[in-house]
PDB file of C-alpha atoms in Angstrom:
ATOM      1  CA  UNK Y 645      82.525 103.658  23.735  1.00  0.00           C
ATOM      2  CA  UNK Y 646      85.860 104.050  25.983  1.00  0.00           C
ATOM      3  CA  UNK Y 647      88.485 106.816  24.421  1.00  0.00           C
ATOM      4  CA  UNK Y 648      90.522 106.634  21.019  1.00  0.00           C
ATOM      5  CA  UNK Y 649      93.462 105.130  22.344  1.00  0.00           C
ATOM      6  CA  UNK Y 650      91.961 101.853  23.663  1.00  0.00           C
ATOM      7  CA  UNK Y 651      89.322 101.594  20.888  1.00  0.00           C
ATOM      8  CA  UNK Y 652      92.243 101.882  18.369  1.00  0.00           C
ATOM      9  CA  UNK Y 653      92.889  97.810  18.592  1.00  0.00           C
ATOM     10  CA  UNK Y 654      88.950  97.392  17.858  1.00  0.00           C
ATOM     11  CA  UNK Y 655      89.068  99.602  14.690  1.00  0.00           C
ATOM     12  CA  UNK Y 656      91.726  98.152  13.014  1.00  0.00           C
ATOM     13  CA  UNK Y 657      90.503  94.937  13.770  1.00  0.00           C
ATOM     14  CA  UNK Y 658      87.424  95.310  12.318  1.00  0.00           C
ATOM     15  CA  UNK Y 659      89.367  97.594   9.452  1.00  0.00           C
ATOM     16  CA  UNK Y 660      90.647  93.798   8.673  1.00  0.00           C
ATOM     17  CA  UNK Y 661      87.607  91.686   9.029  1.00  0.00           C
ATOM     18  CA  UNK Y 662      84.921  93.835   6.703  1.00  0.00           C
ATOM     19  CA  UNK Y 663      86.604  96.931   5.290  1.00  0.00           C
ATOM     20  CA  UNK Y 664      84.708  99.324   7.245  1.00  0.00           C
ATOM     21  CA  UNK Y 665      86.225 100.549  10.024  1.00  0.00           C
ATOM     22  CA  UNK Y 666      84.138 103.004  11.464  1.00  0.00           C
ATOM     23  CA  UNK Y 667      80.871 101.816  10.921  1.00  0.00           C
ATOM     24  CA  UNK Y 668      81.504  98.908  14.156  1.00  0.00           C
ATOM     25  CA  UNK Y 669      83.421 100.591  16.217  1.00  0.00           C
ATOM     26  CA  UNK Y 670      81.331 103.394  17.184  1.00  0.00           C
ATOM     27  CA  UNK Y 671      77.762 102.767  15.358  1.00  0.00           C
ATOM     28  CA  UNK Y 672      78.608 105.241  12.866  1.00  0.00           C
ATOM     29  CA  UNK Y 673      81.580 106.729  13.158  1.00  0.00           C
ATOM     30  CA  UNK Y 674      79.930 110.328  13.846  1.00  0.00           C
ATOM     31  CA  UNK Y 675      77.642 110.404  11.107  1.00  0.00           C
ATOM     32  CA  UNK Y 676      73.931 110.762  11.645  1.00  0.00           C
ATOM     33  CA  UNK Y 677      71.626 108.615  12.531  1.00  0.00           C
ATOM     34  CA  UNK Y 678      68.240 107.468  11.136  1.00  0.00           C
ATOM     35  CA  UNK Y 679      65.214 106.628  12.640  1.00  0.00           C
ATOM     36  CA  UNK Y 680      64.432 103.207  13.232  1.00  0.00           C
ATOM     37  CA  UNK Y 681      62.118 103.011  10.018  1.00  0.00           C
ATOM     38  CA  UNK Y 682      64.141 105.223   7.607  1.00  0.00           C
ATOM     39  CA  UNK Y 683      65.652 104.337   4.853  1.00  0.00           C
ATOM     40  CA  UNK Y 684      67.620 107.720   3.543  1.00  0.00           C
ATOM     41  CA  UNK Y 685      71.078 107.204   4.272  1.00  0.00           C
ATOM     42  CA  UNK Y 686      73.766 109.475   2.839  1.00  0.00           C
ATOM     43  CA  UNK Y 687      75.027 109.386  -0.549  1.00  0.00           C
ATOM     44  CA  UNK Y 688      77.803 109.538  -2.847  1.00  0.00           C
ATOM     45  CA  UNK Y 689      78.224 113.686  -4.200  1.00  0.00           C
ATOM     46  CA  UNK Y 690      79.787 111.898  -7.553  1.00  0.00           C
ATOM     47  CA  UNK Y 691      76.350 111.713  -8.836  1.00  0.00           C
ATOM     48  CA  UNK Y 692      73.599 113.811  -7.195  1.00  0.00           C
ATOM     49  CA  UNK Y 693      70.780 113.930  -9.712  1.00  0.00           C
ATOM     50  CA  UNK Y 694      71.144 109.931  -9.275  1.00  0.00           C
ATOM     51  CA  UNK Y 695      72.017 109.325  -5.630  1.00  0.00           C
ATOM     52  CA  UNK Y 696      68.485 109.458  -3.971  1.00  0.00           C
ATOM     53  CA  UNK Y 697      67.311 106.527  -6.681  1.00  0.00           C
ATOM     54  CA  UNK Y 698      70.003 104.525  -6.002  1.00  0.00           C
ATOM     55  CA  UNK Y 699      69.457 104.946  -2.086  1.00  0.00           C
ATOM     56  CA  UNK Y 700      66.034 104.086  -2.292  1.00  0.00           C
ATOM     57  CA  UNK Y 701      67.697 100.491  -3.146  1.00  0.00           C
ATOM     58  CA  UNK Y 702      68.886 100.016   0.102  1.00  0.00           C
ATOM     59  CA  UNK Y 703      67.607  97.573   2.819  1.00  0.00           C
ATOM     60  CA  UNK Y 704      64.971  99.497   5.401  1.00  0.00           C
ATOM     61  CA  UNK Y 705      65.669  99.569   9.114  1.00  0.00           C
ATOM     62  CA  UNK Y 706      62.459  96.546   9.450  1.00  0.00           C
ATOM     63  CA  UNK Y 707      64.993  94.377   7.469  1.00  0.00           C
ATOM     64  CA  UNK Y 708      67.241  94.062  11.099  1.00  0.00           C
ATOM     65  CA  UNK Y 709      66.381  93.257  14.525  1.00  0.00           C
ATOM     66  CA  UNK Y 710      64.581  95.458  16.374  1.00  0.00           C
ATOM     67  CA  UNK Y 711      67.394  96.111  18.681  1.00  0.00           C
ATOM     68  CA  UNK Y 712      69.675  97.465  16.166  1.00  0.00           C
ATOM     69  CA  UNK Y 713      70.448 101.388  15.234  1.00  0.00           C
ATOM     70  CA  UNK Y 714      70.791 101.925  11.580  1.00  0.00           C
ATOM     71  CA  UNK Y 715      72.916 104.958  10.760  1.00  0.00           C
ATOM     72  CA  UNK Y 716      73.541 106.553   7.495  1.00  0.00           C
ATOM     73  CA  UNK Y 717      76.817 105.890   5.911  1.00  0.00           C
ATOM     74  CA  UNK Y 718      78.848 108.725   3.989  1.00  0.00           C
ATOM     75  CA  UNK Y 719      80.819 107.602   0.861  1.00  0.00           C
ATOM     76  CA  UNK Y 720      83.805 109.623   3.201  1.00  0.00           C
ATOM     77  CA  UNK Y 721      83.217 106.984   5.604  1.00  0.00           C
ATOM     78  CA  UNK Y 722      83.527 104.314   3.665  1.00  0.00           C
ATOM     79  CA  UNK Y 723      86.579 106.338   1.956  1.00  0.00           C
ATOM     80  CA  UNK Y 724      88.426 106.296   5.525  1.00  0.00           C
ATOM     81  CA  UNK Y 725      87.171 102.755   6.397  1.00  0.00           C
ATOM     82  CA  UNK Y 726      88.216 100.853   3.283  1.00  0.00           C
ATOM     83  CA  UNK Y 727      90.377  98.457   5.519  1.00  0.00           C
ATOM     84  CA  UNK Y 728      92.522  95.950   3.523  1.00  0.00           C
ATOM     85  CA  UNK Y 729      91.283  97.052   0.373  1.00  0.00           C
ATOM     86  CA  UNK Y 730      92.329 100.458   1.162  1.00  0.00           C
ATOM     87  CA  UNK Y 731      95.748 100.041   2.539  1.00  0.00           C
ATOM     88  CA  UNK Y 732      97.464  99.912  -0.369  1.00  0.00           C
ATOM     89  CA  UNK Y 733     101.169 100.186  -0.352  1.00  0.00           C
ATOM     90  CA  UNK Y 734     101.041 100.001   3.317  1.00  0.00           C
ATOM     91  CA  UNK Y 735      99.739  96.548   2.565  1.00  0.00           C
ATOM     92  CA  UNK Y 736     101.864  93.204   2.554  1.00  0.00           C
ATOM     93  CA  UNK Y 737     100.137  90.483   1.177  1.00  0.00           C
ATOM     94  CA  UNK Y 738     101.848  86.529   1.785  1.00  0.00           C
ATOM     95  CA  UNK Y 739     101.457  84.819  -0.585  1.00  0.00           C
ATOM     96  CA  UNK Y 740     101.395  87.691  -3.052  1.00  0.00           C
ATOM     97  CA  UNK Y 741      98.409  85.347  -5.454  1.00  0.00           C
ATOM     98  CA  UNK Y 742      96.286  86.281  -2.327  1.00  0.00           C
ATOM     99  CA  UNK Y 743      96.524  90.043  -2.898  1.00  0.00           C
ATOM    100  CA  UNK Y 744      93.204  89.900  -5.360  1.00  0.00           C
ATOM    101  CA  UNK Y 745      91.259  88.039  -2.541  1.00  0.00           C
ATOM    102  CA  UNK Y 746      91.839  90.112   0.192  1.00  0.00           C
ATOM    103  CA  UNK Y 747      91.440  93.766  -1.782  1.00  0.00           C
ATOM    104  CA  UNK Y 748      88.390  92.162  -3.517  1.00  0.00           C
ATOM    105  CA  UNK Y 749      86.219  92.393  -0.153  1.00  0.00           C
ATOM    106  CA  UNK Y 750      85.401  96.125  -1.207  1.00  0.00           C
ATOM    107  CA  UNK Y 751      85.843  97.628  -4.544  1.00  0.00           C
ATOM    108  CA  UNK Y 752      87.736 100.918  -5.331  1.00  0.00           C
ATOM    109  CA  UNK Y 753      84.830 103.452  -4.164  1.00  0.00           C
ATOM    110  CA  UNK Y 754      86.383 106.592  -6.700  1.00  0.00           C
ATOM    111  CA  UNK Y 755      85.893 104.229  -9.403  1.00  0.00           C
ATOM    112  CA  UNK Y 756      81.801 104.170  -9.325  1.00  0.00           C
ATOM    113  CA  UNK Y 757      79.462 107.329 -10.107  1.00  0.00           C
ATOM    114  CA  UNK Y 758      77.520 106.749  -7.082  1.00  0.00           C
ATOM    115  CA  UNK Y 759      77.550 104.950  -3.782  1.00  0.00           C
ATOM    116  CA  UNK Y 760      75.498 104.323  -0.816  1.00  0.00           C
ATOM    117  CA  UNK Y 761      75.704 102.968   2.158  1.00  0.00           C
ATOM    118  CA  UNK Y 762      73.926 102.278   5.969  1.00  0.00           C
ATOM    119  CA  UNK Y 763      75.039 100.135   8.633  1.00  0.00           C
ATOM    120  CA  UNK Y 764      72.649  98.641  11.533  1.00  0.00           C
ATOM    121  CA  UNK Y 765      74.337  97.640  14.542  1.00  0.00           C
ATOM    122  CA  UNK Y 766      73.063  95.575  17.478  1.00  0.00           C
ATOM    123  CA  UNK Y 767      74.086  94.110  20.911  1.00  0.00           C
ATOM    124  CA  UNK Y 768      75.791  90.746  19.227  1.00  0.00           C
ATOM    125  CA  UNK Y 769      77.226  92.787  15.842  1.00  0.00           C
ATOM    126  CA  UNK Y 770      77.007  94.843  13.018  1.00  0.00           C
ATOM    127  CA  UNK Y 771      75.689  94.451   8.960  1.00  0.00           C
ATOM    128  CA  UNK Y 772      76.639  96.848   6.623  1.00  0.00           C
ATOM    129  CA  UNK Y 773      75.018  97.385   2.545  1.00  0.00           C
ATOM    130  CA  UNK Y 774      76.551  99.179   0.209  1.00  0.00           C
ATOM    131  CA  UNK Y 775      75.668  99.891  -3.126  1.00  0.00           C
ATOM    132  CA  UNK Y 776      77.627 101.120  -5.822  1.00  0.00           C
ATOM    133  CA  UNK Y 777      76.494 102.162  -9.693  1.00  0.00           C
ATOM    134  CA  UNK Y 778      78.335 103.012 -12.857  1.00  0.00           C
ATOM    135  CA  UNK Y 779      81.731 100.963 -12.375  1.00  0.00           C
ATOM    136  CA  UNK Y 780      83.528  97.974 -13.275  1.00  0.00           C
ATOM    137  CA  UNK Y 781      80.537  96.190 -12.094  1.00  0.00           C
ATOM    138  CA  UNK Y 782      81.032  93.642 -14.747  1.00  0.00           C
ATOM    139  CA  UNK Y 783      82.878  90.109 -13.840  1.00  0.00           C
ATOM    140  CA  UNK Y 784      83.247  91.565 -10.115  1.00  0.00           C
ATOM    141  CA  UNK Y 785      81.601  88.217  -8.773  1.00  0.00           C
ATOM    142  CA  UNK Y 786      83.430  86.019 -10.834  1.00  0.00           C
ATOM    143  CA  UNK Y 787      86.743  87.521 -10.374  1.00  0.00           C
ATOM    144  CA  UNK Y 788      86.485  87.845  -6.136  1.00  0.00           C
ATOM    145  CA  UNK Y 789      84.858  83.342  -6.546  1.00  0.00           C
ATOM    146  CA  UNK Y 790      88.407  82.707  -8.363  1.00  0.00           C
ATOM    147  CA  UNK Y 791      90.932  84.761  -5.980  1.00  0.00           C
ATOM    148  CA  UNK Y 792      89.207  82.875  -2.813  1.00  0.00           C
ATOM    149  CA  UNK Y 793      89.484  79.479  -4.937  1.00  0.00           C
ATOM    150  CA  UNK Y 794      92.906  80.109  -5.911  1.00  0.00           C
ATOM    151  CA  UNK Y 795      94.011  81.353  -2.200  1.00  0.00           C
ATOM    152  CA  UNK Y 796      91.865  80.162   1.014  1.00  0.00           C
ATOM    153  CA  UNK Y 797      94.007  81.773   3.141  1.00  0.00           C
ATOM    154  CA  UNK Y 798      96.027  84.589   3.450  1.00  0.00           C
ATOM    155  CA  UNK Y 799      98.761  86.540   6.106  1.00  0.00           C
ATOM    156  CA  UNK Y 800      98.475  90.265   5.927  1.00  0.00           C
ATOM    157  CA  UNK Y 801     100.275  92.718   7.303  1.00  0.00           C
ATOM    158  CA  UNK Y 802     101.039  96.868   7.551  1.00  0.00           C
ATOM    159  CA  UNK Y 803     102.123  98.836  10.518  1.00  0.00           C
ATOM    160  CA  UNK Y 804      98.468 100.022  11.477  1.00  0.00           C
ATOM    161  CA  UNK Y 805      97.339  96.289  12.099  1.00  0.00           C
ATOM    162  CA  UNK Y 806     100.101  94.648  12.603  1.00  0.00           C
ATOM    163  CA  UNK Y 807      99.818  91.065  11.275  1.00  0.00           C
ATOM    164  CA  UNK Y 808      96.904  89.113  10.482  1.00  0.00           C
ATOM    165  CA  UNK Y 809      95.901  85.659   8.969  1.00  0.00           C
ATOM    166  CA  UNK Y 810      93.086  85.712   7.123  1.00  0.00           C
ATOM    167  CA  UNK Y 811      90.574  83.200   6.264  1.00  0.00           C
ATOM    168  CA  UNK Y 812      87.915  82.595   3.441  1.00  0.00           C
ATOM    169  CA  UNK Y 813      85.247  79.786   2.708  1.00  0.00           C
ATOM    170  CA  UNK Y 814      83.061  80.405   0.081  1.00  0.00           C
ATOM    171  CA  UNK Y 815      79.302  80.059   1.968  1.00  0.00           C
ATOM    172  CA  UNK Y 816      75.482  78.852   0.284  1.00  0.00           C
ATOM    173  CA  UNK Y 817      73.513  82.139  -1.001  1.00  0.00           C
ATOM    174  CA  UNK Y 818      71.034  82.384  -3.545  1.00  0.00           C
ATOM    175  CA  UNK Y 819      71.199  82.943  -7.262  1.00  0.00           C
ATOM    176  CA  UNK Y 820      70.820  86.328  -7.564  1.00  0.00           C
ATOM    177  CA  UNK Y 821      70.488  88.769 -10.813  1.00  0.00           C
ATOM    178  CA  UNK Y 822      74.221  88.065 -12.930  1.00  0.00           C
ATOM    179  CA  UNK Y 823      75.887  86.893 -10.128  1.00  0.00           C
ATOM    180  CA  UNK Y 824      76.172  86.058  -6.581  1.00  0.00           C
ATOM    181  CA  UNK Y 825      78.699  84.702  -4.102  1.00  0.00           C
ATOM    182  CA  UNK Y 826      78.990  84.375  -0.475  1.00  0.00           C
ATOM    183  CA  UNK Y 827      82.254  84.559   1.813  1.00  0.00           C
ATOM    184  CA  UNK Y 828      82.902  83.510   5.142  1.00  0.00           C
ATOM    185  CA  UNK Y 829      85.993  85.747   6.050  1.00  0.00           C
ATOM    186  CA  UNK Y 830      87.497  84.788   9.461  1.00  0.00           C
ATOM    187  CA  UNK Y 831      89.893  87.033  10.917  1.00  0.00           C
ATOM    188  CA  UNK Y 832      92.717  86.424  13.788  1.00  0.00           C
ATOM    189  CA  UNK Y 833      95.056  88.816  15.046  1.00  0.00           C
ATOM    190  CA  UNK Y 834      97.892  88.548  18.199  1.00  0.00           C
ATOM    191  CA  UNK Y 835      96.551  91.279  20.440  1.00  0.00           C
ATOM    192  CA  UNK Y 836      99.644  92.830  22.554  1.00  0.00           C
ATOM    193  CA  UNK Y 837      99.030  90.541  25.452  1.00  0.00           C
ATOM    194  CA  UNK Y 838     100.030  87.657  23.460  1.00  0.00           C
ATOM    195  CA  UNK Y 839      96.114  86.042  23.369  1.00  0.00           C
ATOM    196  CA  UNK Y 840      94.477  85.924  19.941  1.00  0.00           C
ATOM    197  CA  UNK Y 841      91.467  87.940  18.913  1.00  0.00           C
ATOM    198  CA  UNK Y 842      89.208  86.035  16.568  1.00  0.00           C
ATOM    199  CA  UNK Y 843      86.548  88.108  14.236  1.00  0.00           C
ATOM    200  CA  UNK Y 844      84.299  86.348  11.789  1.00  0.00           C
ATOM    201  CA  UNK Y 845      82.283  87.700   9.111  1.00  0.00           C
ATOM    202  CA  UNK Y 846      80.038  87.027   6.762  1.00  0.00           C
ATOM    203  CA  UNK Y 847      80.185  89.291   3.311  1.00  0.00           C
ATOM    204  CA  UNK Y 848      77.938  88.584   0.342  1.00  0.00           C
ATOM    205  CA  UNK Y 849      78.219  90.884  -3.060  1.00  0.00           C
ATOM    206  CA  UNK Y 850      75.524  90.155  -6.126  1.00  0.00           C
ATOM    207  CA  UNK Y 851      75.742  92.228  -9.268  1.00  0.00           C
ATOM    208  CA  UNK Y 852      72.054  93.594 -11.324  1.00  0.00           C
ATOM    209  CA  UNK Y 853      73.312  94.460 -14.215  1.00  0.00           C
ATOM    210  CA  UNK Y 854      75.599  98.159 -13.712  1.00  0.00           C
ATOM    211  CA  UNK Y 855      74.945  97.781  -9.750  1.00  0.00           C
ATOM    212  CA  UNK Y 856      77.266  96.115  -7.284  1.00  0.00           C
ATOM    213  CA  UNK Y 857      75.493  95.185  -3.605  1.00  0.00           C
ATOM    214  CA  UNK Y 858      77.969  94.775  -1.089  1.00  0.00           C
ATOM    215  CA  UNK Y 859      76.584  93.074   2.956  1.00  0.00           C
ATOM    216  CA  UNK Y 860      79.050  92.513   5.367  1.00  0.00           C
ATOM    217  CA  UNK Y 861      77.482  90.795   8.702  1.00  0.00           C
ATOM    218  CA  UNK Y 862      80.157  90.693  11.691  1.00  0.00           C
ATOM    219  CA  UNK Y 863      80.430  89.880  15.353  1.00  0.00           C
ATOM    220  CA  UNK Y 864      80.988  92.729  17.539  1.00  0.00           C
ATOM    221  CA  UNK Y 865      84.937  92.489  18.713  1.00  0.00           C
ATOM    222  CA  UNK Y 866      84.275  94.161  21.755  1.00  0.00           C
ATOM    223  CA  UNK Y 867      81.916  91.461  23.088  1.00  0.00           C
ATOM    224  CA  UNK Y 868      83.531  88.221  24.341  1.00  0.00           C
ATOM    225  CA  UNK Y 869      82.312  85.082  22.520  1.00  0.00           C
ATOM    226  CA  UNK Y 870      80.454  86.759  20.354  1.00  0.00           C
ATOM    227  CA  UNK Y 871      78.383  84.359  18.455  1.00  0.00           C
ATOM    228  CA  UNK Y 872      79.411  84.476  15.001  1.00  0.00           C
ATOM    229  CA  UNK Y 873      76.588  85.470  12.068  1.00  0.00           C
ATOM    230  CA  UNK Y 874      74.467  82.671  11.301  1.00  0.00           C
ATOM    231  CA  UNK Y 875      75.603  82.035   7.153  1.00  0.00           C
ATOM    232  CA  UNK Y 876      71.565  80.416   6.209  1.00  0.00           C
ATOM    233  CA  UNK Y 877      70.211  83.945   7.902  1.00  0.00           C
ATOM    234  CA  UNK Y 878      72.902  86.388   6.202  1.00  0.00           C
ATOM    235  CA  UNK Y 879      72.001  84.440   3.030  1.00  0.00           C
ATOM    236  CA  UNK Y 880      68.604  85.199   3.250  1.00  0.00           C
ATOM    237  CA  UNK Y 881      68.972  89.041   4.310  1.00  0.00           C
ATOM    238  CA  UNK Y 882      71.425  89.171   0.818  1.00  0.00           C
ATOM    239  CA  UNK Y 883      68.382  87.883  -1.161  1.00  0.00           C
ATOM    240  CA  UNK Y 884      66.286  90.542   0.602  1.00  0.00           C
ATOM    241  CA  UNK Y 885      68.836  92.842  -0.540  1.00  0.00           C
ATOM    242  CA  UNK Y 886      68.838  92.067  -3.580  1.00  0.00           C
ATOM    243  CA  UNK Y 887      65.291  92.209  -4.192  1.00  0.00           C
ATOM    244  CA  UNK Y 888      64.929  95.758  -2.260  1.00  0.00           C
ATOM    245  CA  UNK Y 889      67.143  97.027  -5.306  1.00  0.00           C
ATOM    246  CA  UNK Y 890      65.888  95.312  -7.943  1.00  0.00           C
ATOM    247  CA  UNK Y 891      61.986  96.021  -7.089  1.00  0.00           C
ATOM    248  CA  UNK Y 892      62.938 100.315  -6.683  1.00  0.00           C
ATOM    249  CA  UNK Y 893      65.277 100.481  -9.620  1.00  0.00           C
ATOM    250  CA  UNK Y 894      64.714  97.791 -12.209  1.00  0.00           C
TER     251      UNK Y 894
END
């Protein structure tokens, strides 16, 4: 990866697109990697006598392409890469109705007892799952399927990004535990050299009951014409996801 000041644009693109900065822009961010075949990433410390259940939920490494490195991903992290949704007052919103569709990408990560999280990056992009328990799980789908109905598109804006429009089109995935909906989330933003830089995404979130499952699926920035995720692929992977978690905890 080249030095902090020219991967600066990347991150905060990809801040925008997903809501997890770090995890793209440098496989990781720092944090430590797993083997190919493991499946204990690191956990929220908000619950510890709970966290090592609720990570067992959690896609393996087999789940991606063989190419890709999965890396654990701290709940500090996903603290410092809560993009959009952690912006907050540094956050301009246009048309303001738009506000609960771009924040509801990723939830308020204090607000759950525990949290996990990995990310597997390859050569063409990067997925990241997160799963979160003991929240305001309840009416999370519903409420993020209205926002994107009520507001397709947004503008944001804040003086680490810059401004961005913002795109979402609600995408086929399976019915899954007490709710399911898939987003494609298309990002453009005016890079200083007056070209635009286009980033789409894929995010899917499911609830089971008083756990939230979170996949994001993005192409890399970095690589030209990078083919965006394929939607009937992601869809399947969130099923898988969803199963993983329901199968270990019920």
């Amino acid at each position: 990866m080249s030095g902090a000041a020219s991967s600066t644009p990347v991150r905060a693109l990809v801040a925008v697109s997903t809501g997890v900065v770090l995890l793209a822009g440098c496989g990781g961010g720092g944090g430590s990697e797993t083997a190919a075949g493991s499946s204990a990433p690191a956990t929220s410390t908000a619950a510890q006598t709970t966290a090592p259940d609720l990570a067992s939920g959690l896609l393996t490494a087999e789940a991606f392409d063989p190419a890709a490195t999965v890396v654990a991903v701290s709940l500090e992290q996903l603290r410092a890469g809560a993009g959009l949704a952690g912006m907050g007052d540094d956050l301009t919103v246009t048309p303001e109705e738009c506000a609960p569709a771009v924040q509801g990408t990723q939830p308020y990560l204090d607000a759950f007892d525990d949290v996990v999280g990995l990310s597997a990056t390859s050569p063409s992009g990067v997925t990241v799952e997160i799963l979160l328990r003991g929240g305001p799980t309840s009416g999370a789908v519903e409420l993020l399927a209205s926002a994107v109905q009520v507001c397709p598109q947004a503008q944001v804006s804040s003086p680490g990004i810059g401004t961005a429009t913002v795109t979402f089109e609600e995408v086929p995935v399976p019915d899954l535990g007490d709710g399911a909906i898939g987003l494609r989330f298309t990002t453009v933003v005016a890079a200083a050299d007056g070209t635009e830089v286009t980033v789409p995404a894929l995010i899917g979130v499911f609830q089971d009951g008083d756990r939230l499952g979170i996949l994001t699926s993005l192409a890399d920035p970095r690589t030209p014409n990078a083919p965006a995720p394929d939607a009937a692929a992601f869809a399947a992977l969130l099923g898988e996801a969803y199963d993983v978690q329901a199968d270990a905890l019920g």
